[in-house]
Coordinates of C-alpha atoms and ligand atoms in Angstrom, one line a residue:
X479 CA 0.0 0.0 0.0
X480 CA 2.5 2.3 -0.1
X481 CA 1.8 3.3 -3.3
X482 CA -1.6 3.9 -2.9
X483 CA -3.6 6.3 -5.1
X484 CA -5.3 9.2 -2.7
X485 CA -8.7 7.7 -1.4
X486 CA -10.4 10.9 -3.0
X487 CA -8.7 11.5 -6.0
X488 CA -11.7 11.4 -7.7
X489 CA -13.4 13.8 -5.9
X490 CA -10.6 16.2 -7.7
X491 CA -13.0 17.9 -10.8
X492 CA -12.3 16.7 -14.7
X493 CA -9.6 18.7 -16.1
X494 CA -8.2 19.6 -13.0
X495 CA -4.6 20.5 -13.6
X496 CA -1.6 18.1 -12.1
X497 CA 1.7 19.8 -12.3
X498 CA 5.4 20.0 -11.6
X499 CA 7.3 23.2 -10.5
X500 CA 10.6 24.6 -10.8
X501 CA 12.4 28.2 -10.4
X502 CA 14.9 29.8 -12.8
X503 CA 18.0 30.2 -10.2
X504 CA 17.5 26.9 -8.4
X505 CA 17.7 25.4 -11.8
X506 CA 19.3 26.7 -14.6
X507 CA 22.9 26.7 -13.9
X508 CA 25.2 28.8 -16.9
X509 CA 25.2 31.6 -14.2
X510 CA 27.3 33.5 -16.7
X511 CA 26.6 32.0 -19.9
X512 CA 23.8 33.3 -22.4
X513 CA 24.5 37.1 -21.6
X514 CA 22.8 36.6 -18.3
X515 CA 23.6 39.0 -16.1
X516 CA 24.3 38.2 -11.9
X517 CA 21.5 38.5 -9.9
X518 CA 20.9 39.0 -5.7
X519 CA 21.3 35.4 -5.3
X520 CA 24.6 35.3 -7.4
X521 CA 26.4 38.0 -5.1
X522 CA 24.6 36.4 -1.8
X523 CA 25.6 32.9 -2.7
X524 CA 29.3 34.0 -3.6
X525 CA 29.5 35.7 -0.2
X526 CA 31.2 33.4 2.8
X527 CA 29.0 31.6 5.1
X528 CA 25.6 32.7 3.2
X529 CA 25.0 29.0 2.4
X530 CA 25.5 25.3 3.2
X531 CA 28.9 24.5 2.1
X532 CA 29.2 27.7 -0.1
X533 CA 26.8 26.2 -2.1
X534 CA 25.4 28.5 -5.2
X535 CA 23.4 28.4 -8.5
X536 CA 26.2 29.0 -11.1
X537 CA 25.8 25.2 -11.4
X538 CA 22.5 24.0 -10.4
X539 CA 20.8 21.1 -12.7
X540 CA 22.6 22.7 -15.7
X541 CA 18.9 22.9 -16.8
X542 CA 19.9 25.8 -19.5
X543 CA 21.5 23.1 -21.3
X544 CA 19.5 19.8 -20.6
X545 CA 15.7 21.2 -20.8
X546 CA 15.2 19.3 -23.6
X547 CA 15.7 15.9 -21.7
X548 CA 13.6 17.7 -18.7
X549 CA 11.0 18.7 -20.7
X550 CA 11.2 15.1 -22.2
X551 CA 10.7 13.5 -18.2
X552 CA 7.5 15.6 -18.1
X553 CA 6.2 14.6 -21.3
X554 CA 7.1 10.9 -20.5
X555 CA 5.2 11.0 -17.2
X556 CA 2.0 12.5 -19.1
X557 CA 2.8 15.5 -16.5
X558 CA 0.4 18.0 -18.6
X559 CA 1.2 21.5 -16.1
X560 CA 4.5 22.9 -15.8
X561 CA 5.1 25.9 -13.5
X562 CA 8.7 27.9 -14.3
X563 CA 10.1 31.2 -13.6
X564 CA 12.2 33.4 -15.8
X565 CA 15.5 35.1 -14.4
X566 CA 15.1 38.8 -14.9
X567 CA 18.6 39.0 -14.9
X568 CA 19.0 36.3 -17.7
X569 CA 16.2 38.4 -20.2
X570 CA 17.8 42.0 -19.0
X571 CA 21.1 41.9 -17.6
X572 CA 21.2 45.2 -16.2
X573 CA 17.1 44.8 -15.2
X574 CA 16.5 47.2 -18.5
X575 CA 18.5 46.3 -21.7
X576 CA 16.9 42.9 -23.5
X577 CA 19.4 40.4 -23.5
X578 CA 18.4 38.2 -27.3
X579 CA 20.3 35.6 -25.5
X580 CA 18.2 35.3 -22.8
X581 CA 14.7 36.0 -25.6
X582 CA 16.2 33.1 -27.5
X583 CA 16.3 30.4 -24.6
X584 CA 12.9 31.5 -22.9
X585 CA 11.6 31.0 -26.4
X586 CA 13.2 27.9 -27.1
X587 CA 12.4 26.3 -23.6
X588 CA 8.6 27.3 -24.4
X589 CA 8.3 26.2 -28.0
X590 CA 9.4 22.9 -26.8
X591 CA 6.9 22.4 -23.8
X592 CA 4.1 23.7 -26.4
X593 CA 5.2 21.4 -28.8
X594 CA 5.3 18.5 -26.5
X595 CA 1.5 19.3 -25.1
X596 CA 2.4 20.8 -21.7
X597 CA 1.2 24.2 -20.6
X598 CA 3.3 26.8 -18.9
X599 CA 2.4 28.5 -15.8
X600 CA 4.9 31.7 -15.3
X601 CA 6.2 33.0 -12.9
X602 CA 8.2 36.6 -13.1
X603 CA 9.9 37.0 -10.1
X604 CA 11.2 34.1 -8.1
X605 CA 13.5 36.0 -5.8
X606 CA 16.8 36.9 -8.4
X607 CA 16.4 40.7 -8.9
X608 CA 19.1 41.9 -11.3
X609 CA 22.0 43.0 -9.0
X610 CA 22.3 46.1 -10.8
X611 CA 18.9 47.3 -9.2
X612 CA 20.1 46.0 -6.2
X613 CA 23.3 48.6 -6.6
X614 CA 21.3 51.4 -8.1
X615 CA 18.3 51.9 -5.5
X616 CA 18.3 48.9 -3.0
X617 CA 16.0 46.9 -4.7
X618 CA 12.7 46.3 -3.2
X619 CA 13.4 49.2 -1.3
X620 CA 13.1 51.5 -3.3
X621 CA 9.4 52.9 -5.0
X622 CA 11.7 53.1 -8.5
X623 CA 11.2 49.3 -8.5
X624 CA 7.8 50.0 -9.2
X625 CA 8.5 51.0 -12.9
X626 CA 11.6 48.8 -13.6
X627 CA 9.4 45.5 -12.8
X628 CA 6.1 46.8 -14.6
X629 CA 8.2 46.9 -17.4
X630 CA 10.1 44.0 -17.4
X631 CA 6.5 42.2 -17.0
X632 CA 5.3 44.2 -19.8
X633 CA 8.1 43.2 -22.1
X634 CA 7.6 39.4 -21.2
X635 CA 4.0 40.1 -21.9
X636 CA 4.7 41.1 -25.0
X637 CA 7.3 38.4 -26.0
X638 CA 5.9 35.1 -24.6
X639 CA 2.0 35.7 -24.0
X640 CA 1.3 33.6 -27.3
X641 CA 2.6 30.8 -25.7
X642 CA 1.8 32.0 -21.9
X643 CA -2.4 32.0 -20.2
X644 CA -1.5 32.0 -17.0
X645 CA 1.2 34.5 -15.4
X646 CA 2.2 35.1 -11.7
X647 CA 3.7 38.3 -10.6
X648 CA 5.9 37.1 -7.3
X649 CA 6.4 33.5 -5.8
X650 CA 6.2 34.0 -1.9
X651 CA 6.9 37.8 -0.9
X652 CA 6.0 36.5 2.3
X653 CA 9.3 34.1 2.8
X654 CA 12.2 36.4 0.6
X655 CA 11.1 39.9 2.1
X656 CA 11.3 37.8 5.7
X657 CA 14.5 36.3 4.7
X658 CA 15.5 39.1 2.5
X659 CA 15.4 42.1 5.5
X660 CA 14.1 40.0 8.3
X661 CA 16.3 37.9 9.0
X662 CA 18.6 37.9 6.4
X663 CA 18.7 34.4 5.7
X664 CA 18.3 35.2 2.0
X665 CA 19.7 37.6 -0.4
X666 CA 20.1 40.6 -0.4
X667 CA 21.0 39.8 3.3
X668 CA 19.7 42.4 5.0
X669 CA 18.8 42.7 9.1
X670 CA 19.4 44.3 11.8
X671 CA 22.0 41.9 13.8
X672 CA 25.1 43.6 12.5
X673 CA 27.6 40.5 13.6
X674 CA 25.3 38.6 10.3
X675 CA 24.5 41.5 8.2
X676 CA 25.8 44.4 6.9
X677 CA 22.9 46.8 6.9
X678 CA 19.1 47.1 7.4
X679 CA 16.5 47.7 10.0
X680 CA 14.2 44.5 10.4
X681 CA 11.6 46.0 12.1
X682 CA 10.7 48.6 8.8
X683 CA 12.7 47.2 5.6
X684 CA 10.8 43.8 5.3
X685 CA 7.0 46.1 5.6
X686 CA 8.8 48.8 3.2
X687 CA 10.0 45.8 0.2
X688 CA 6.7 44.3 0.7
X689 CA 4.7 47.5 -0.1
X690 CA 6.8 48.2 -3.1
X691 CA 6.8 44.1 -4.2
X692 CA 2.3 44.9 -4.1
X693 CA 2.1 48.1 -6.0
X694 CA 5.0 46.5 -8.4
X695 CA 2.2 43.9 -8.7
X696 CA -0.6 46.2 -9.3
X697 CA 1.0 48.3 -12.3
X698 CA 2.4 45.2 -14.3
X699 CA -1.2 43.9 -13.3
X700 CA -2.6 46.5 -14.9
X701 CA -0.9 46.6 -18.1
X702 CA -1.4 43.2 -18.0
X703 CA -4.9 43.6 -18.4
X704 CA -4.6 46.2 -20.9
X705 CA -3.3 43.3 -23.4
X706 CA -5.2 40.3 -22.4
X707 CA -8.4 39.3 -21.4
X708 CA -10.3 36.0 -22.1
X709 CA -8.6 33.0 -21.6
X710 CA -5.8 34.5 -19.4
X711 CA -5.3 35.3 -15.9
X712 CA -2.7 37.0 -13.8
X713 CA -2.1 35.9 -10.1
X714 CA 0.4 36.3 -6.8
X715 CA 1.8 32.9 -5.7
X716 CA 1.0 33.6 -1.5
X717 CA 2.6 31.3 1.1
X718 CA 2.0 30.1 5.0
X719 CA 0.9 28.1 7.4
X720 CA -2.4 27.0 8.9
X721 CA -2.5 28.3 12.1
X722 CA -4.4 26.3 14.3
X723 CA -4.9 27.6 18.0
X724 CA -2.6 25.8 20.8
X725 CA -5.3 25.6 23.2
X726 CA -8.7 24.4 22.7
X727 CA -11.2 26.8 23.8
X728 CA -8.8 29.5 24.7
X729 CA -10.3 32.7 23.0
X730 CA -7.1 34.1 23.6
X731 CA -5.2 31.5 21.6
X732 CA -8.4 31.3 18.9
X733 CA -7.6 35.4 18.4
X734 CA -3.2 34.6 18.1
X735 CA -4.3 31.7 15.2
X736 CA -6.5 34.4 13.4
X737 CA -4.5 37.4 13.4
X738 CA -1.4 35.3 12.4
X739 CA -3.3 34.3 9.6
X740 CA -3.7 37.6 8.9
X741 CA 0.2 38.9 8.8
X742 CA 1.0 36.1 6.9
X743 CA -1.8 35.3 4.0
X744 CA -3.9 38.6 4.0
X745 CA -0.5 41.1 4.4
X746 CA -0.6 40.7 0.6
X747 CA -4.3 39.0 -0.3
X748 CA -6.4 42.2 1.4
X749 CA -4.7 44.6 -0.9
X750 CA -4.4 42.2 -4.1
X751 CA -8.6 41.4 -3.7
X752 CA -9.8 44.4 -1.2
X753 CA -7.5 47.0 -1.9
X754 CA -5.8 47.5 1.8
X755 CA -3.6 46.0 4.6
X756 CA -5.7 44.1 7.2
X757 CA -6.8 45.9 10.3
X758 CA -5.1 43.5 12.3
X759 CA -1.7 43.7 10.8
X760 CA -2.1 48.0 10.3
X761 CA -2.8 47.5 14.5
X762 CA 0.2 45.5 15.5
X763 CA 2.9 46.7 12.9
X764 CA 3.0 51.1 13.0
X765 CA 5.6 51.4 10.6
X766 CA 3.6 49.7 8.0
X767 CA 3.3 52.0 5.1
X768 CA 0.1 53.6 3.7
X769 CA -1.3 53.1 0.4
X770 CA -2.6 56.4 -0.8
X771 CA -6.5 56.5 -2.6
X772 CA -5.0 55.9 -6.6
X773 CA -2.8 53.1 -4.9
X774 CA -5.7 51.5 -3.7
X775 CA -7.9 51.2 -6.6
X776 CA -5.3 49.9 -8.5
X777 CA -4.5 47.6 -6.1
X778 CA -8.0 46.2 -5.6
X779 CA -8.9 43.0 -7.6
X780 CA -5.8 42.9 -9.3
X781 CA -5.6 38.9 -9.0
X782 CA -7.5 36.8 -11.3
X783 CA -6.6 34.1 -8.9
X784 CA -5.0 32.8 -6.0
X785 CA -1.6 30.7 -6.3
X786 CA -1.2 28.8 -3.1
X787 CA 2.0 27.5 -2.1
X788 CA 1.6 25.1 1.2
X789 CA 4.3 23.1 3.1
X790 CA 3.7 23.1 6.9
X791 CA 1.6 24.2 9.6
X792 CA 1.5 25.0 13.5
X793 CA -0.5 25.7 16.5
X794 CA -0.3 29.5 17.7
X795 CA -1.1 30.6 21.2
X796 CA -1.4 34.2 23.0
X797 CA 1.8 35.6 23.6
X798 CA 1.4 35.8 27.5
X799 CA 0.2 31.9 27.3
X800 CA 2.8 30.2 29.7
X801 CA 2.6 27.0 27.5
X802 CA 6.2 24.4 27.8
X803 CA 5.1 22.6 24.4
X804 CA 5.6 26.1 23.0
X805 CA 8.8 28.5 22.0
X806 CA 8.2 32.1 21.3
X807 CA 8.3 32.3 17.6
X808 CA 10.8 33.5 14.8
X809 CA 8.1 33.6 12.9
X810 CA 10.3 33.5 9.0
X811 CA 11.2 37.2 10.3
X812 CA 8.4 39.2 10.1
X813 CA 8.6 41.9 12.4
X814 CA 4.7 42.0 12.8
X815 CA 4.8 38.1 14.0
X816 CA 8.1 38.2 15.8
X817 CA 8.1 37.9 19.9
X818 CA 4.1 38.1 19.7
X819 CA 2.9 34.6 19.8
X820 CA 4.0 31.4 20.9
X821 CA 4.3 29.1 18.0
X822 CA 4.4 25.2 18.6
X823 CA 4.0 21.7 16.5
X824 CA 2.5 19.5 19.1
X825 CA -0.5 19.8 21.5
X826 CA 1.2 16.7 22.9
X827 CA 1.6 18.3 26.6
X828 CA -1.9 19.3 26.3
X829 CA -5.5 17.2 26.1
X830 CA -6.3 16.1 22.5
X831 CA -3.7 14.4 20.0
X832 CA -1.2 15.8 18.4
X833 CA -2.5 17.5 15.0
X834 CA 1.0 18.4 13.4
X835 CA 2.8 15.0 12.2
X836 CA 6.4 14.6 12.0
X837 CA 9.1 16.5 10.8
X838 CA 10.6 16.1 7.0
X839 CA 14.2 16.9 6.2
X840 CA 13.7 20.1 6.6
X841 CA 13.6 21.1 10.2
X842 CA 10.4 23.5 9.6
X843 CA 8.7 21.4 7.6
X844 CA 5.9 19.3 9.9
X845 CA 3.9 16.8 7.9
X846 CA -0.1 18.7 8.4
X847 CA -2.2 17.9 5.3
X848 CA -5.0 18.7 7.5
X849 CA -3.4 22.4 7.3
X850 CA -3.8 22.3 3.2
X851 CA -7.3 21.8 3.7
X852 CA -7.8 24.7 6.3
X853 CA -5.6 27.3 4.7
X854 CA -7.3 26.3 1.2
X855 CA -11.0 26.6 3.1
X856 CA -9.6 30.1 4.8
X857 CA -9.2 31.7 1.9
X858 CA -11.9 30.2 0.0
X859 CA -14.0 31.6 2.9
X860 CA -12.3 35.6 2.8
X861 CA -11.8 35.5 -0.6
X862 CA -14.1 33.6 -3.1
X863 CA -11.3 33.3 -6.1
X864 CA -10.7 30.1 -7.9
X865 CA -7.3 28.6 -6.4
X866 CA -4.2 26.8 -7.5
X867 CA -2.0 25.0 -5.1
X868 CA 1.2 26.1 -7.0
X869 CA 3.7 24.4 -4.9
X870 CA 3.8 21.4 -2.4
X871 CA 6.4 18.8 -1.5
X872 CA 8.9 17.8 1.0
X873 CA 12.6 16.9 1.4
X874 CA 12.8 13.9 3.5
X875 CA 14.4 13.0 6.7
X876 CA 17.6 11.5 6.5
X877 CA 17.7 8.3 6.6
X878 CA 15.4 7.8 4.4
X879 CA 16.2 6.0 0.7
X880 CA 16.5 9.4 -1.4
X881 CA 14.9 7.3 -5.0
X882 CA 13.3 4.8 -3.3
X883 CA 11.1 7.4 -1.8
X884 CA 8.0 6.3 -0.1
X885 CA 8.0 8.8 2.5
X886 CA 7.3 11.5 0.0
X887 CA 4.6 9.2 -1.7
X888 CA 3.0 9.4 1.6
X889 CA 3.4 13.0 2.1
X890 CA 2.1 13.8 -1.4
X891 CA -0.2 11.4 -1.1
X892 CA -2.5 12.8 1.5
X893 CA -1.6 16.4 0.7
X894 CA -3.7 15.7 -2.6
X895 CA -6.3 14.5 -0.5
X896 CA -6.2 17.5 1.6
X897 CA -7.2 19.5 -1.8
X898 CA -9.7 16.8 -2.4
X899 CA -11.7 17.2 0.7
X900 CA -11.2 20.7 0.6
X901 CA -13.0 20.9 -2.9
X902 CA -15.7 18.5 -1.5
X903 CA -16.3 21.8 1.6
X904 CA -16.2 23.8 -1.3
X905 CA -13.0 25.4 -2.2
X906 CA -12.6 26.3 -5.7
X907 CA -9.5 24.8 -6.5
X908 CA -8.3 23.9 -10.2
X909 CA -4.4 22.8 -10.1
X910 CA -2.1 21.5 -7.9
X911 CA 2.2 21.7 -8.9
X912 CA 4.2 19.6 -7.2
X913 CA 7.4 21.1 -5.6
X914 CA 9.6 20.3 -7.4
X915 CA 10.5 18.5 -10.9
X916 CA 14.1 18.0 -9.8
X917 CA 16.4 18.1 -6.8
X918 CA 18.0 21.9 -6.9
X919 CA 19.2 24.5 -5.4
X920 CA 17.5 24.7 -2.1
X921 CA 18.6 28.4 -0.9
X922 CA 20.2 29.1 2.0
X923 CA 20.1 24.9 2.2
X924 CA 22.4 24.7 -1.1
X925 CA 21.9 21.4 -2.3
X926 CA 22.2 19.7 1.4
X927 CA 18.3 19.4 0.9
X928 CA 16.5 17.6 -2.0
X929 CA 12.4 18.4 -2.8
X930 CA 12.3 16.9 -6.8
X931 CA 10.6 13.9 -8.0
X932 CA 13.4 13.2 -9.5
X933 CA 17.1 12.5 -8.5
X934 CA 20.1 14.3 -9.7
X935 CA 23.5 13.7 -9.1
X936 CA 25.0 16.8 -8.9
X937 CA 28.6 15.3 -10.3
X938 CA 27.3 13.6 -13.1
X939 CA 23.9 16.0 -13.3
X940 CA 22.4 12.7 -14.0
X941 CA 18.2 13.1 -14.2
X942 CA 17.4 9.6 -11.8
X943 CA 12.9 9.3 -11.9
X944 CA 12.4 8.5 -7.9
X945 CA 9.4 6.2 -6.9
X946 CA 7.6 9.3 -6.7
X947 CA 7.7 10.4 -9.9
X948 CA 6.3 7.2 -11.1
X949 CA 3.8 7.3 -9.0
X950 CA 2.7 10.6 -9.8
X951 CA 2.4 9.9 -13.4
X952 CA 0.3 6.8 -12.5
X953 CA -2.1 9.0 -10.1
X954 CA -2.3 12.1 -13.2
X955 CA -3.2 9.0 -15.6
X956 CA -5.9 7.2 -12.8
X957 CA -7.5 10.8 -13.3
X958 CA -7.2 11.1 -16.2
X959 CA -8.7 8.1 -17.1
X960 CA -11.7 7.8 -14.7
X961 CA -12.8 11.2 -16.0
X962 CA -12.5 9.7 -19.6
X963 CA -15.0 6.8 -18.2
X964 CA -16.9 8.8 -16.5
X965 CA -17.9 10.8 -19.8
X966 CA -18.1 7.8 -21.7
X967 CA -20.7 6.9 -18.8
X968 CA -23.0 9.7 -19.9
X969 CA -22.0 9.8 -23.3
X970 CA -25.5 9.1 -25.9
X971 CA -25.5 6.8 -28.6
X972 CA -22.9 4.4 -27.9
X973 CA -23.5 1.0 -27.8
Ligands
LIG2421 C1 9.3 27.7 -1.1 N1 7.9 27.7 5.2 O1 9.9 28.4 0.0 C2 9.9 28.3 -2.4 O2 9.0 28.9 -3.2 C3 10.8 27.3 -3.1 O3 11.7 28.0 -4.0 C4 11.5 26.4 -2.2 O4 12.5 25.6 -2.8 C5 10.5 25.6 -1.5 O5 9.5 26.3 -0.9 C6 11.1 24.6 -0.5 O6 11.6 25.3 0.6 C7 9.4 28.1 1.3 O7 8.6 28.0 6.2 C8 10.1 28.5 2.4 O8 6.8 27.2 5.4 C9 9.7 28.4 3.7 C10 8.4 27.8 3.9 C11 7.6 27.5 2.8 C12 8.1 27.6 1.5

């Protein structure tokens, strides 16, 4: 049974989407082939002690040069969705000037994925801004951002958006403004300890990038909309946890859970679909910046969509609870979360069972499917847009047999029932990506962590299918298929 199908599969729609996703600098490799120019995560990377081993991306998969043999797994496996970024800094090396180098592989790598049946789902900016903007303005810092990204958007708009339906602005502002200027885990670095970082204020830069990452949104939104309409869709790819409170029946703890929902999802959801910052979050963070009137309207409904990525989950109590399962959280950084709630992963000292599993190979990364569900059903609930689950996986604890992986099976396997049930409550959701087509760069993590379906050596760069890549391809064709007989069940006139 360990490579069971998910009990509800079926309750997943026809046509619902089963996908694989990647990013551009955990992937591609040929940091300085192609034109490209370096981005944030070239100069963090390169700097000492910023990741595992010294790890970086000028390597990666050497997918730049082998997407035609990736490409070729996906088509093999009947895998129908693929979800990519493209590096700004590969298409405009200086974040302005089009690189034809960079046109001609974005081109290439889309032709062939149209070619071979599989849509593309894209992704602008998956955390490598072009280090020149970095050196210009400070990035994300800076309102002149705005402009630079609205046109960039614009340009890729305008070059792939024959080939391109569904677009995404950012993956996850939430985790690389955190890590970015919270706790400078991630390029550019930035925090306030000065024995890690060189500059930066966590308290105000993480709320300031974030402000500037939303009206970036809204303006490339906009023109977005200005060229397309039926058929295609523009979105933000949000991330977090469920939070679940610690104690049951503790109003206290039920308030924590629900206004840490807030700073994390509906920080950038309000103002994508309601056109503000939450109460809550405008309450506990002063220095959070003001959108004026214009700002507003522009912002409001400016996502077609919701992408929904989802790993983990905890339990959040008061932060005056005197609780010993729980440690005061560093909540990824945010300066609105930080020191104001106790965050834990077991009730276990408490009545009632444990909700959150075990841990994976990441050490914040607690097995809760039950969590997809609720976060899926919480924003169904605020929100009422059709949802994609745009990333979900796990790296495994060691120990485990990295291809023969049936702890992943497991983990995907009742994570795609967690979208099931949460489509039979009533949540509109119409794809789910799987994190990720191939072992990669993992960040700060280097390649000390591995998420993909399938195995790569990283001496060799030998592509290896794991278990669960088969078994995915079997689960995408048990769909596939019971949808095909459940029309020929209805169809008339046959015999
Ligand atoms: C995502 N959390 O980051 C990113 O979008 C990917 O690029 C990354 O490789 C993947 O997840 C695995 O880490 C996350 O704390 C970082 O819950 C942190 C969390 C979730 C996602």
């Amino acid at each position: 049974a360990v490579d069971a199908l998910p009990p509800n599969l079926l309750a997943l729609p026809d046509g619902f989407a089963f996908g694989a996703a990647t990013a551009a600098y955990q992937i591609e490799g040929a940091a300085s082939e192609g034109g490209r120019g370096p981005s944030i995560w070239d100069a963090f990377s390169h700097e000492k002690g910023k990741t595992h081993d010294g790890d970086s991306g000028d390597v990666a998969d050497d997918h730049y040069h082998r997407y035609p043999e990736d490409i070729d797994l996906l088509a093999k496996a009947g895998i129908k969705h693929y979800r990519l970024s493209i590096s700004w800094s590969r298409l405009m090396p200086d974040g302005r000037t089009l690189n034809d180098e960079g046109v001609a592989f974005y081109s290439a790598l889309l032709d062939l994925l149209v070619e071979k049946n599989i849509e593309p789902r894209v992704t602008l900016y998956h955390w490598d801004l072009p280090q020149a903007l970095e050196d210009e303005y400070n990035g994300w810092l800076s309102p002149s951002i705005v402009e630079d990204f609205a046109a960039y958007a614009e340009k890729c708009f305008e070059l792939f958006g024959h080939h391109v339906k569904t677009w995404t602005t950012f993956n996850e502002p939430l985790t690389f403004v955190g890590g970015g200027y919270g706790t400078g885990v991630m390029a550019p670095g930035r925090c306030s300890d000065r024995s890690r970082c060189i500059a930066g204020d966590s308290e105000t830069e993480p709320l300031l990038a974030a402000h500037n990452v939303l009206l970036a949104h809204a303006h490339a939104a906009s023109r977005f909309r200005a060229r397309f309409s039926k058929g295609y869709s523009i979105d933000m790819v949000n991330c977090g946890w469920m939070a679940w409170p610690l104690r049951d029946g503790s109003v206290d703890d039920m308030n924590a859970a629900s206004s840490f929902m807030e700073a994390q999802w509906a920080w950038f959801l309000d103002p994508l679909v309601r056109g503000d910052y939450p109460p809550s979050l405008k309450a506990r963070a002063p220095a959070l910046p003001q959108f004026t009137i214009e700002e507003q309207t522009l912002l409001k409904g400016s996502v077609d969509m919701l992408g929904v990525n989802y790993y983990t989950s905890r339990y959040v109590a008061a932060a005056d609870a005197v609780y010993p399962a729980a440690s005061v959280g560093d909540a990824a950084g945010i300066p609105a979360l930080n020191g104001e709630y106790h965050l834990a992963t077991t009730r276990s000292l408490s009545e009632g069972d444990p909700r959150i599993g075990v841990v994976g190979g990441s050490p914040w990364l607690y097995v809760a499917p039950d969590g997809l569900t609720d976060v899926l059903l919480w924003l169904q609930d605020r929100y009422h847009l059709p949802m994609a689950v745009t990333e979900n996986g796990c790296d495994q604890p060691s120990g485990e047999d990295e291809r023969d992986d049936v702890w992943r099976i497991d983990y995907l396997r009742s994570h795609i029932d967690g979208v099931a049930t949460a489509i039979q409550r009533g949540a509109d959701v119409q794809a789910y990506y799987a994190w990720s087509l191939l072992d990669n760069f993992e960040w700060a993590d280097g390649y000390s962590k591995r998420f993909g379906l399938v195995f790569v050596d990283y001496n060799t760069l030998t592509r290896t299918p794991k278990r669960s890549f088969a078994w995915y391809a079997r689960l995408i064709h048990a769909h596939a298929s019971s949808s095909l007989l459940l029309v020929d069940d209805v169809a008339p006139g046959r015999d």
